[in-house]
Coordinates of C-alpha atoms in Angstrom, one line a residue:
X16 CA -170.8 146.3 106.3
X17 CA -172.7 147.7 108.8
X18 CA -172.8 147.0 112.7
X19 CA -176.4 146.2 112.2
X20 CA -176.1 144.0 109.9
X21 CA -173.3 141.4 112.4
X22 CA -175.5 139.2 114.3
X23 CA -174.5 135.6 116.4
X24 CA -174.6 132.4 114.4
X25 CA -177.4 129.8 114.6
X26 CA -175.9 127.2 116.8
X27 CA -174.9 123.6 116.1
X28 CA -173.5 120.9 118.7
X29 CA -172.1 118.3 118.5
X30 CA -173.9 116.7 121.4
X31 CA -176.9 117.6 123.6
X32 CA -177.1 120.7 125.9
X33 CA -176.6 119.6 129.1
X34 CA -180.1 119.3 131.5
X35 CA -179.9 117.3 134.7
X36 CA -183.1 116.6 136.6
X37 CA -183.2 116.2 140.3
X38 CA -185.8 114.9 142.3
X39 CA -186.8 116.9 145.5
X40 CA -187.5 115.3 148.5
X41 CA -184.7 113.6 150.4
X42 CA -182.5 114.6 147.5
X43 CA -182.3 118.3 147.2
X44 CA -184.4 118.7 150.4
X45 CA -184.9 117.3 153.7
X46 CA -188.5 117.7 153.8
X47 CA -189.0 115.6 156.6
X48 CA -189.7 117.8 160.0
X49 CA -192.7 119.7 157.5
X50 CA -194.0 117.0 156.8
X51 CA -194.3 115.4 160.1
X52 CA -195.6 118.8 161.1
X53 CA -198.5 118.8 159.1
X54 CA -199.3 114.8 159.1
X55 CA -199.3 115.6 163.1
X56 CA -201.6 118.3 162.6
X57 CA -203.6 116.6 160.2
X58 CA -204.2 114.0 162.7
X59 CA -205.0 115.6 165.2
X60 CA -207.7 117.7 162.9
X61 CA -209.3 114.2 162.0
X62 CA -208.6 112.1 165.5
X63 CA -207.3 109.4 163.1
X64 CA -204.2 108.5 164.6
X65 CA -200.7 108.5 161.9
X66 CA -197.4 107.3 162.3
X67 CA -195.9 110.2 161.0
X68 CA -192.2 109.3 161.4
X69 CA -193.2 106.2 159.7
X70 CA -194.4 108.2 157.0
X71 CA -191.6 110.2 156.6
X72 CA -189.4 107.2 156.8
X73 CA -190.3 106.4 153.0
X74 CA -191.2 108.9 151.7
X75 CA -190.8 109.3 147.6
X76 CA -194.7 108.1 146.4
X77 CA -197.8 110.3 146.0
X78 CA -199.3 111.4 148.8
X79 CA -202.6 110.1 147.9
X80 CA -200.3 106.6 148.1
X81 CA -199.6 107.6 151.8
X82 CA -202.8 108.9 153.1
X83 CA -204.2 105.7 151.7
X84 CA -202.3 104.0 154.6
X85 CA -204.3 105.8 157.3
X86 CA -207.9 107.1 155.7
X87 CA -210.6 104.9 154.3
X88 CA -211.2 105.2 150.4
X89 CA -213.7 107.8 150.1
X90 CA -211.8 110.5 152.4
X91 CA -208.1 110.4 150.6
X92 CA -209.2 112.8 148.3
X93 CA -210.9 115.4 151.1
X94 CA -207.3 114.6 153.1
X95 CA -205.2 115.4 150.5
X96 CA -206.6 118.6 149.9
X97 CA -206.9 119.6 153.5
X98 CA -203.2 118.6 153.6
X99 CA -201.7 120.4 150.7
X100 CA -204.0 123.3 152.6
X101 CA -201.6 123.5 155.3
X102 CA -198.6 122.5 154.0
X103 CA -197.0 126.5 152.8
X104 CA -197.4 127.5 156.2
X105 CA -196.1 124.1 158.5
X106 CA -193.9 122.5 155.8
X107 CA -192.1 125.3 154.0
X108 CA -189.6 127.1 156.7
X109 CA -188.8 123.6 158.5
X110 CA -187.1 122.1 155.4
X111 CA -183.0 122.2 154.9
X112 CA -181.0 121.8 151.6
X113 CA -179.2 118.5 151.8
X114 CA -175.3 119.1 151.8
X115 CA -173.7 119.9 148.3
X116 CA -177.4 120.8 146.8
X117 CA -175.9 124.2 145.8
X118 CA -172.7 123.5 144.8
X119 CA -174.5 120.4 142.6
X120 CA -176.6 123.2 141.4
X121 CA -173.9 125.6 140.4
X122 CA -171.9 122.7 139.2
X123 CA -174.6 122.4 136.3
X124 CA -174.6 126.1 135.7
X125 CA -170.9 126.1 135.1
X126 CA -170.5 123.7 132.3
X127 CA -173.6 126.0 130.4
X128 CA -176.4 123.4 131.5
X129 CA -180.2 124.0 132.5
X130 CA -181.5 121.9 135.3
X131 CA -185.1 120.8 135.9
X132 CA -187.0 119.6 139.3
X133 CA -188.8 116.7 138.4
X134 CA -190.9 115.5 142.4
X135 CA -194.4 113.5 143.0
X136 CA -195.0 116.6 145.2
X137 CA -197.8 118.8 144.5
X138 CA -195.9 121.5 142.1
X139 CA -197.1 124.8 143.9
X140 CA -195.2 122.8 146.9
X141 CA -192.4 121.9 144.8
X142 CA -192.2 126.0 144.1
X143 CA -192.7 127.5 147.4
X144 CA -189.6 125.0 148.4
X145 CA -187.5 126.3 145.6
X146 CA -188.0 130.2 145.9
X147 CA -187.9 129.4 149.9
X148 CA -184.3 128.3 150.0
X149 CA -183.5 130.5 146.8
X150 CA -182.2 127.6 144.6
X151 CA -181.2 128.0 141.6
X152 CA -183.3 126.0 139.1
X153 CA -184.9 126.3 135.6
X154 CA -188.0 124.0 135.3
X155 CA -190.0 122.9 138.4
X156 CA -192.2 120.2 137.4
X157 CA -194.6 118.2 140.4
X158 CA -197.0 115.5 140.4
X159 CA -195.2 112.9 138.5
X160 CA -194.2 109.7 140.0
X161 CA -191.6 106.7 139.0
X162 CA -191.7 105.6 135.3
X163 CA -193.8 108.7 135.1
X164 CA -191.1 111.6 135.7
X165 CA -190.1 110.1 132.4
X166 CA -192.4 111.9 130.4
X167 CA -191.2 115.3 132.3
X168 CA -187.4 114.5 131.5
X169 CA -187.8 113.7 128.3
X170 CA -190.1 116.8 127.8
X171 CA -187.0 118.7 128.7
X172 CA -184.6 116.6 127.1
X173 CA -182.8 115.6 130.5
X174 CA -180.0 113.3 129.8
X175 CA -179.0 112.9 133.5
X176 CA -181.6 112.3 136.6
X177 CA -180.9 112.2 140.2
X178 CA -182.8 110.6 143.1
X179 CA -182.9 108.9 146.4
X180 CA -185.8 106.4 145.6
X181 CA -185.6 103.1 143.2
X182 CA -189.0 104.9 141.3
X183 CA -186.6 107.6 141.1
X184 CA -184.7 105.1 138.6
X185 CA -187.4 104.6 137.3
X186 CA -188.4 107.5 135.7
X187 CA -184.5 107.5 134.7
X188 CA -184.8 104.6 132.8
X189 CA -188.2 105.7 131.3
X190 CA -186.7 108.9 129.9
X191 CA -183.0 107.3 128.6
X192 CA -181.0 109.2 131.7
X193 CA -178.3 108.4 133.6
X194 CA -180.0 107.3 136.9
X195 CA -177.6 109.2 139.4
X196 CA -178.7 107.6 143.2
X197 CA -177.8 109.6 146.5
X198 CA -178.3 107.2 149.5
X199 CA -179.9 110.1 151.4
X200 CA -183.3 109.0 151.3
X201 CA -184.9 105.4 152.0
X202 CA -183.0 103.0 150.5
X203 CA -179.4 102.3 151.4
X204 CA -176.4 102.6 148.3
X205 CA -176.5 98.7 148.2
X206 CA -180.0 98.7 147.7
X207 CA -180.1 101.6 144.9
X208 CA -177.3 99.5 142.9
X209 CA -178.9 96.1 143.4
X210 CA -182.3 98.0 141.1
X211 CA -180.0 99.3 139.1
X212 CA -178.7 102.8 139.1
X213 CA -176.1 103.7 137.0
X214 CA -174.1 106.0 139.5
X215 CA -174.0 105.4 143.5
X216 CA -173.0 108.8 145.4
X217 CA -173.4 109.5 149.1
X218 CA -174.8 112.3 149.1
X219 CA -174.8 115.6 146.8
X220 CA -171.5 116.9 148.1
X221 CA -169.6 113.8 145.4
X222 CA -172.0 115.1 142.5
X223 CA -170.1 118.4 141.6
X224 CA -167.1 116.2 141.1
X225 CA -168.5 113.0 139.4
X226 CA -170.5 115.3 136.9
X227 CA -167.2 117.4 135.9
X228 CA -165.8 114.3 134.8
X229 CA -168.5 112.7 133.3
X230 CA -169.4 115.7 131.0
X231 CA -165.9 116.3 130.6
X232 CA -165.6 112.8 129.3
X233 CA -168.7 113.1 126.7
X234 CA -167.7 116.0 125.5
X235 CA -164.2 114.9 124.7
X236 CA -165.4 111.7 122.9
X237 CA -168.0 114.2 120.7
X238 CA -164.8 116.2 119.7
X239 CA -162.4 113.4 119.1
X240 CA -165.1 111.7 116.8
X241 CA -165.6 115.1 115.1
X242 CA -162.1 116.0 114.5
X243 CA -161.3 112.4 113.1
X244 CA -164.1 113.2 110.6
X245 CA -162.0 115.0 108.6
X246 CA -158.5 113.9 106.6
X247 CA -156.2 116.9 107.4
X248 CA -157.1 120.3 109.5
X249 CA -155.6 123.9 109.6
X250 CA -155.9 124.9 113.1
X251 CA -156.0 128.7 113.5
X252 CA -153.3 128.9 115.8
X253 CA -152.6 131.8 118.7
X254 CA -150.9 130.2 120.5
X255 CA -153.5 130.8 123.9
X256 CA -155.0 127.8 125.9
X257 CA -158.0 126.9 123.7
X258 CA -156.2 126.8 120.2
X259 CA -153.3 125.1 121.5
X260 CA -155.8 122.1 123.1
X261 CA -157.8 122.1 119.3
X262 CA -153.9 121.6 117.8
X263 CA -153.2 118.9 120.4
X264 CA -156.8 117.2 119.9
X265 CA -156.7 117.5 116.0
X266 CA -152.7 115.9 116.3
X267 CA -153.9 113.1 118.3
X268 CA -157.5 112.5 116.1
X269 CA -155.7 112.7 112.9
X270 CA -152.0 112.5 113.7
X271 CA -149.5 115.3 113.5
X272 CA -148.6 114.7 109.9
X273 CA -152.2 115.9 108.8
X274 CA -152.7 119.1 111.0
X275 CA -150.9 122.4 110.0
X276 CA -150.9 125.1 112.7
X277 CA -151.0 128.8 111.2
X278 CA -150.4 131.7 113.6
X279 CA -151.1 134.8 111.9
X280 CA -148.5 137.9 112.3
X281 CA -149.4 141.2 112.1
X282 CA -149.1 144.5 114.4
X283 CA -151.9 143.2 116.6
X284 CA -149.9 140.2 117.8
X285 CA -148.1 140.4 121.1
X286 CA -144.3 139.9 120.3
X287 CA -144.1 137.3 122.9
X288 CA -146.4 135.2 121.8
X289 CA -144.6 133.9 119.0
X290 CA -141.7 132.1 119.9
X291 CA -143.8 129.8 122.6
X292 CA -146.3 129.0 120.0
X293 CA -143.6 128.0 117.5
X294 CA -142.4 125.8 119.6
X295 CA -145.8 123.9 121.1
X296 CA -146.4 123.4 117.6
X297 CA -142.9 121.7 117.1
X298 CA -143.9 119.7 120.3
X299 CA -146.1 117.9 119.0
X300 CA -145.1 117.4 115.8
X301 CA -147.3 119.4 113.7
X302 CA -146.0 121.8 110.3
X303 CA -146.5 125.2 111.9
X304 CA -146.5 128.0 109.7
X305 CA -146.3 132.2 110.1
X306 CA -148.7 133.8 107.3
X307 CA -148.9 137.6 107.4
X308 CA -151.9 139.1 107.7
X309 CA -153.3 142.5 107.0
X310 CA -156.6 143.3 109.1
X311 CA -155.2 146.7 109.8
X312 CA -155.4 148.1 106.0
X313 CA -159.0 146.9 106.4
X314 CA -161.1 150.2 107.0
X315 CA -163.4 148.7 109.4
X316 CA -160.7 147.0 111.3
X317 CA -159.3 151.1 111.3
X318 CA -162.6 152.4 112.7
X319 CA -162.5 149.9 115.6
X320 CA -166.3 150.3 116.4
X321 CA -167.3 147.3 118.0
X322 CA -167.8 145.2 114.9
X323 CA -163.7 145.8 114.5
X324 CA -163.7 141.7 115.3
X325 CA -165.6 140.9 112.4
X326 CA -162.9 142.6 110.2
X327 CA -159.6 141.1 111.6
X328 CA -161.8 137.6 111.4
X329 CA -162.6 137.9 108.0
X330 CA -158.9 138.6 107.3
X331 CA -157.8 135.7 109.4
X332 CA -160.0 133.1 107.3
X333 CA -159.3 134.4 104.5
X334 CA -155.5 134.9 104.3
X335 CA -155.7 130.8 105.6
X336 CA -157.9 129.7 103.0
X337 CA -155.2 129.9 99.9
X338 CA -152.6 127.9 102.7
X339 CA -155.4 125.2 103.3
X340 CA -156.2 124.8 99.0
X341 CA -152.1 124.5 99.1
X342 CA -152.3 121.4 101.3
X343 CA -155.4 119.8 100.0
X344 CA -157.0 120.8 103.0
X345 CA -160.4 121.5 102.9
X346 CA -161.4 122.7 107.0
X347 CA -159.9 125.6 108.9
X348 CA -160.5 125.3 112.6
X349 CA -161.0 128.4 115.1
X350 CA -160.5 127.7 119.0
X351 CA -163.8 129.0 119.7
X352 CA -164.8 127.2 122.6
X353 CA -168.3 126.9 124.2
X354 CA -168.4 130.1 126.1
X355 CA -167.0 132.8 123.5
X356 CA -170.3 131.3 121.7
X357 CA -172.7 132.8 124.5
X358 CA -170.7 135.6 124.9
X359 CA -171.6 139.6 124.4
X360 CA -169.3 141.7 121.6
X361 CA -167.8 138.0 119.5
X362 CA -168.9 139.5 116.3
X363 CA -165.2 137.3 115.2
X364 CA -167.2 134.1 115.2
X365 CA -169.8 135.4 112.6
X366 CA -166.9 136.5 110.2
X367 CA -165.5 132.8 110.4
X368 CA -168.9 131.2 110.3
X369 CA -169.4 132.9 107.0
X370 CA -166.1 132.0 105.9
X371 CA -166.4 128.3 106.6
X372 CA -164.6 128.1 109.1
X373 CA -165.4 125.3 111.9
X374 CA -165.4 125.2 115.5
X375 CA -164.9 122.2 117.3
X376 CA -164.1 123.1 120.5
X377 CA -167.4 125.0 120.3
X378 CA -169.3 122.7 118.8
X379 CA -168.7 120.2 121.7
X380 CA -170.0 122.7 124.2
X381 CA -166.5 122.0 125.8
X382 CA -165.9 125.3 128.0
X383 CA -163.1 127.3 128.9
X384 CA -162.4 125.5 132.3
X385 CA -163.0 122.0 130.6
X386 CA -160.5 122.9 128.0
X387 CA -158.1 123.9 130.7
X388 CA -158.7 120.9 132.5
X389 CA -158.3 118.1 129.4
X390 CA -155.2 120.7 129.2
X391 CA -153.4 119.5 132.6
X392 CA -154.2 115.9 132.4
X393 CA -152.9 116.0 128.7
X394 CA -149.8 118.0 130.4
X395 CA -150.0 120.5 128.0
X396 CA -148.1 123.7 129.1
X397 CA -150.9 126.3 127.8
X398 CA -153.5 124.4 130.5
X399 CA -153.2 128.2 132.8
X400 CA -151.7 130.0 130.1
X401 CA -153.3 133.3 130.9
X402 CA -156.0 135.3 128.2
X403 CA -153.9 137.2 125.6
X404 CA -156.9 138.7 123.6
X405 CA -154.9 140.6 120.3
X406 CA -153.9 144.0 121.2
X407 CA -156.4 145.8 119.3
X408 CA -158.7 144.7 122.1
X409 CA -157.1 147.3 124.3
X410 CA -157.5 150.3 122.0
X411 CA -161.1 152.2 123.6
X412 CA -163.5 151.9 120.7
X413 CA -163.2 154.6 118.5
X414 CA -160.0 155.5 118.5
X415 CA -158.6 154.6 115.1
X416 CA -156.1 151.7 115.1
X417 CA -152.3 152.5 114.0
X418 CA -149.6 150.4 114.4
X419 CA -147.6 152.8 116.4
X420 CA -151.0 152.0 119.2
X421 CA -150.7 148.5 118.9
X422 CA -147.0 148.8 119.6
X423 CA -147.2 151.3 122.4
X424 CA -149.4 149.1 124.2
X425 CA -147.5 146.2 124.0
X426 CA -144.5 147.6 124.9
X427 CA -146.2 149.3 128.0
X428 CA -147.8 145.5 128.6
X429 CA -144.5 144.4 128.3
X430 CA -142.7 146.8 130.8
X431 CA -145.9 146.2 133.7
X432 CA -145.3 142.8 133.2
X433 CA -141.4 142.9 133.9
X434 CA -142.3 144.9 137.2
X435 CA -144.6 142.4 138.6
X436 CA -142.6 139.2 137.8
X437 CA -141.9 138.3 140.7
X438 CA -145.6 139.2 142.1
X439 CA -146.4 135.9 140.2
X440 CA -148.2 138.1 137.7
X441 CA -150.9 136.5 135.2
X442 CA -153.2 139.1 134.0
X443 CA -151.9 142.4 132.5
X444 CA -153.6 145.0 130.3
X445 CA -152.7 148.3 129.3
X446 CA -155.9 149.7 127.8
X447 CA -155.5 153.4 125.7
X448 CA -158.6 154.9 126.5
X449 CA -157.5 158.4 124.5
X450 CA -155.4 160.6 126.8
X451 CA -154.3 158.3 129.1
X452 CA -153.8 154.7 129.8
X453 CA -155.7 152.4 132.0
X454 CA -153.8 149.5 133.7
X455 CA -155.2 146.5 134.9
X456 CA -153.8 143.9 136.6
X457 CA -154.6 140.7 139.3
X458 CA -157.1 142.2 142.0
X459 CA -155.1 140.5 144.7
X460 CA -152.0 141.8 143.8
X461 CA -153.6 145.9 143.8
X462 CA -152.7 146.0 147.3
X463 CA -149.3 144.3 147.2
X464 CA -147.5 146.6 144.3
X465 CA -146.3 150.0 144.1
X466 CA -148.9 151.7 141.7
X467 CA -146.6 154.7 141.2
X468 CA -144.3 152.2 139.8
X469 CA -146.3 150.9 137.5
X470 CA -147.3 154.3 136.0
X471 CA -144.1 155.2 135.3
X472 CA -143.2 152.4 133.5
X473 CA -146.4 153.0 131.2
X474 CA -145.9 156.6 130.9
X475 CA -142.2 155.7 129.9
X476 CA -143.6 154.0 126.9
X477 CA -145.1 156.8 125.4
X478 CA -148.3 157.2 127.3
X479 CA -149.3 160.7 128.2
X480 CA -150.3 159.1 131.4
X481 CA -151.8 156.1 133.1
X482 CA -153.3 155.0 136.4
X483 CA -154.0 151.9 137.8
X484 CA -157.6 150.7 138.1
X485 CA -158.7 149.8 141.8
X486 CA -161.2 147.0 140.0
X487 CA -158.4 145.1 138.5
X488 CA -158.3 142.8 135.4
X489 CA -161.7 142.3 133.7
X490 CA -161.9 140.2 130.4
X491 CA -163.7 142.5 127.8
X492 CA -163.7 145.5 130.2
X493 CA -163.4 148.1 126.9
X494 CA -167.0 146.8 126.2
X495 CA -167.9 148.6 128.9
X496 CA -167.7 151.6 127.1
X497 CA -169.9 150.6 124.7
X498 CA -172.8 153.2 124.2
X499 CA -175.3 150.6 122.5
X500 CA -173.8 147.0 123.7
X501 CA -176.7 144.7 122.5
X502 CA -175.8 145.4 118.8
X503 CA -172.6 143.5 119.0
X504 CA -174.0 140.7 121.6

C-alpha cells in the first residue's frame, strides 16, 4: 500500500460538536463608556437632549428600539445611521472584556468546540470589537434580536447560548440551547432565573468551570449509552490512560464478565508496561489476555515511513479478530479518543477503521484531558499515567525497524528513567535519530539534572552517542522530520 493511498476517516459522533454562542454586549464586552461617548456626541450634533447613562443602563435591544426613545419617527432611521457613523472611532478603544471572556473562550477551544457571536449590534460593530480586543471567535453574526438570535444559533447548530438579557433567553429557547445567564448586564441573577434560564453564573469567570462539567457530563452519558449497545466488547488494551478508561467504561456499561481486555506483546512494547496493565485489568474484574503480535515481519512496518502506524494497526485488529470470533464477540474497541482523531501523522486509525474496529472514546468527542479527568473521579490509577506511545515511535523515519532498536531504546528509556526518579520524572524518550540518540525529557527538569549523566547512561546502552534536547519532551516530535507531513495528516 502506498503512503498516498492512507487518508483520515470520515468522522462519526456520537453527539453534536460542540458550538456555544455568546451574546456581546454586557456579556463578553463592557460596551458601555463607547456607547455613552457617541449617544453624548450624537446629542450634542442634534441638540436633542439623551440620557445616555439611562441608555446604557439597559442596554441589549436594537438600537433603532433606543433611539426611538429620544427621536421622532421619521428621523430614527437618519440617527441610526449617523450613529453607527461614529461608532468605530468613539466606541471601539473605550470597551473592556468582562472578566473570564478569554478563559470562557479558550475553555470552548479546549474541549474541540467552535464558538459563534450571536449580538443585536450592527455586525461590522460586532467585528471591529472582536479583532479590537483580539478574541478568539469563529462566527460573528449582528443584527438579530431575542427570539430572533434563534435562527443564527440554530444556523450554526449552537447547542449552548449565553447572555445577560431575558431576550437573550429568548433566542435560547428559540434555537433548543441551554440559556446560560451572567448577571453582568441589566437584569439581576434572581431576575434571569425567575424568566427562566437554565444556568445562573456571576459573571464569565464560573463559565470555564460550569462548561467542563457540563460537556464532560454529556459526553459521558453518549459513551455509556453507546457502549451498553453492544453484548460483550474486546477492548484493545495498552495499558495507557485512554484504553484503561474505555476498559473501565465498557466494565461498568456491560459488566466485567462481558469485556475482555487484549494487550498485544511484541518487540515494540515497553517491558514495563505489562505487569501494571495485567493487573488494572484484574482490578476490575475483566478476562485480560496477552496475544502475540507480529507487525514487525510486516514489510511496511520494516520500512517505518510515516505510514509504519497503518501497518502495526492492521496487525493489531487483525491478530484480535480470531480472539473476538472465539468469544462470540462481535466489536473490538480502540482507545482513540477525540483528539488523536484531529491529529497530524494517526494513519493507525485508518487501519482500524477499515478493520472494523470501533472507537468510542472518539466517537464521544471525549478528549484527552476529559478522559483524564472521568479518570480521577472514577479513581482510576492510569488518570496521569504519562504517554507511552510504542517504541517504534522513537525510531527517526527511515531507519528500518529491528528488534535489537526497539530493545535498545527501551533499555536506554529505562536507564534515563532510573536516573531521574527521584526528579519526579513523567516524560522520557530516547529517540534514535541514526548515529546518535536524542533524549527528551520534562522541560522543567532541563535545568535541574546533570545532562552528562544522562548521556552516559544512554550511551551505556549501546548508543553511539546521545545528547539531551534543550526543547524537552514533545509528543510526536519525530514528525518533525517529516519531509512531506501533510501526506500522513
Amino acid at each position: 500500500m502506498s503512503t498516498a493511498e492512507i487518508q483520515p476517516t470520515a468522522a462519526v459522533f456520537d453527539v453534536p460538536e460542540l458550538v456555544v454562542g455568546f451574546d456581546l454586549d454586557m456579556t463578553l464586552i463592557d460596551s458601555r463608556p463607547g456607547i455613552q461617548a457617541v449617544m453624548d456626541l450624537l446629542a450634542a450634533e442634534t441638540g436633542v437632549p439623551i440620557d445616555s447613562e439611562l441608555v446604557v443602563s439597559r442596554l441589549g435591544p436594537p438600537l433603532a428600539w433606543e433611539l426611538a426613545n429620544w427621536f421622532p419617527p421619521e428621523q430614527v432611521d437618519e440617527m441610526v445611521t449617523r450613529y453607527r457613523e461614529h461608532y468605530p472611532s468613539y466606541a471601539i478603544t473605550g470597551s473592556l472584556p468582562l472578566p473570564g471572556v478569554a478563559e470562557s473562550l479558550a475553555a470552548v477551544r479546549a474541549l474541540r468546540g467552535r464558538t459563534v457571536v450571536v449580538s443585536a449590534k450592527y455586525t461590522p460593530s460586532v467585528r471591529l470589537h472582536l479583532e479590537h480586543l483580539d478574541l478568539d471567535v469563529d462566527e460573528p453574526v449582528g443584527d438579530l434580536h431575542g427570539a430572533e438570535k434563534g435562527t443564527a444559533l440554530r444556523e450554526h447548530n449552537a447547542t449552548i447560548y449565553v447572555g445577560d438579557h431575558t431576550a437573550d433567553i429568548d433566542g435560547a429557547r428559540a434555537a433548543g440551547a441551554v440559556a446560560v445567564s451572567v448577571a453582568t448586564g441589566p437584569f439581576t441573577a434572581d431576575e434571569l432565573r425567575a424568566y427562566g434560564a437554565d444556568v445562573i453564573l456571576n459573571d464569565l469567570t464560573e463559565f470555564p468551570a460550569w462548561l467542563d462539567a457540563y460537556v464532560l457530563e454529556q459526553r459521558l452519558e453518549a459513551l455509556m449509552r453507546r457502549l451498553s449497545s453492544y453484548d460483550k466488547l474486546v477492548v484493545a488494551f495498552s495499558g495507557g490512560a485512554d484504553s484503561a478508561f474505555l476498559l473501565a467504561a465498557a466494565a461498568r456499561a456491560i459488566g466485567p464478565a462481558n469485556v475482555v481486555a487484549a494487550t498485544a506483546i511484541s518487540p515494540s512494547l515497553p517491558e514495563a508496561e505489562l505487569e501494571p496493565a495485567a493487573r488494572f485489568a484484574d482490578g476490575i474484574g475483566v478476562r485480560h489476555l496477552t496475544p502475540h503480535t507480529h507487525e514487525i515481519e510486516r514489510e511496511g512496518y520494516q520500512a517505518n515511513s510515516g505510514a509504519r502506524c497503518y501497518f502495526c494497526k492492521a496487525e493489531l485488529v487483525e491478530t484480535l479478530q480470531p480472539i473476538a470470533d472465539e468469544f462470540g464477540i462481535t466489536a473490538i474497541a480502540t482507545g482513540t479518543n477525540a483528539d488523536d482523531a484531529i491529529a497530524g501523522f494517526r494513519p493507525g486509525i485508518r487501519a482500524a477503521f477499515e478493520r472494523g474496529a470501533i472507537t468510542p472514546l472518539k466517537d464521544a468527542r471525549l478528549t484527552k484531558a476529559q478522559i483524564r479527568e472521568a479518570s480521577r473521579s472514577w479513581g482510576l490509577e492510569t488518570s496521569d499515567k504519562p504517554a507511552a506511545a510504542c517504541l517504534s515511535s522513537r525510531i527517526a523515519y527511515g531507519i528500518r525497524i529491528t528488534p535489537n532498536l526497539l530493545a535498545r531504546v527501551d533499555r536506554a528509556e529505562q536507564a534515563v528513567r532510573s536516573r531521574l526518579s527521584s526528579y519526579g520524572v513523567e516524560n522520557v524518550r530516547v529517540r534514535d535519530v541514526g548515529e546518535t540518540a536524542s533524549i527528551e525529557i520534562d522541560a522543567a527538569l532541563l535545568d535541574e539534572v546533570d545532562h552528562q549523566v544522562l548521556v552516559d547512561a544512554v550511551v551505556a546502552e549501546g548508543f553511539p552517542a546521545a545528547q539531551v534536547d534543550l526543547r524537552g519532551f514533545r509528543s510526536g516530535s519525530m514528525n518533525e522530520r517529516l519531509k512531506d507531513p501533510d501526506k500522513y495528516r
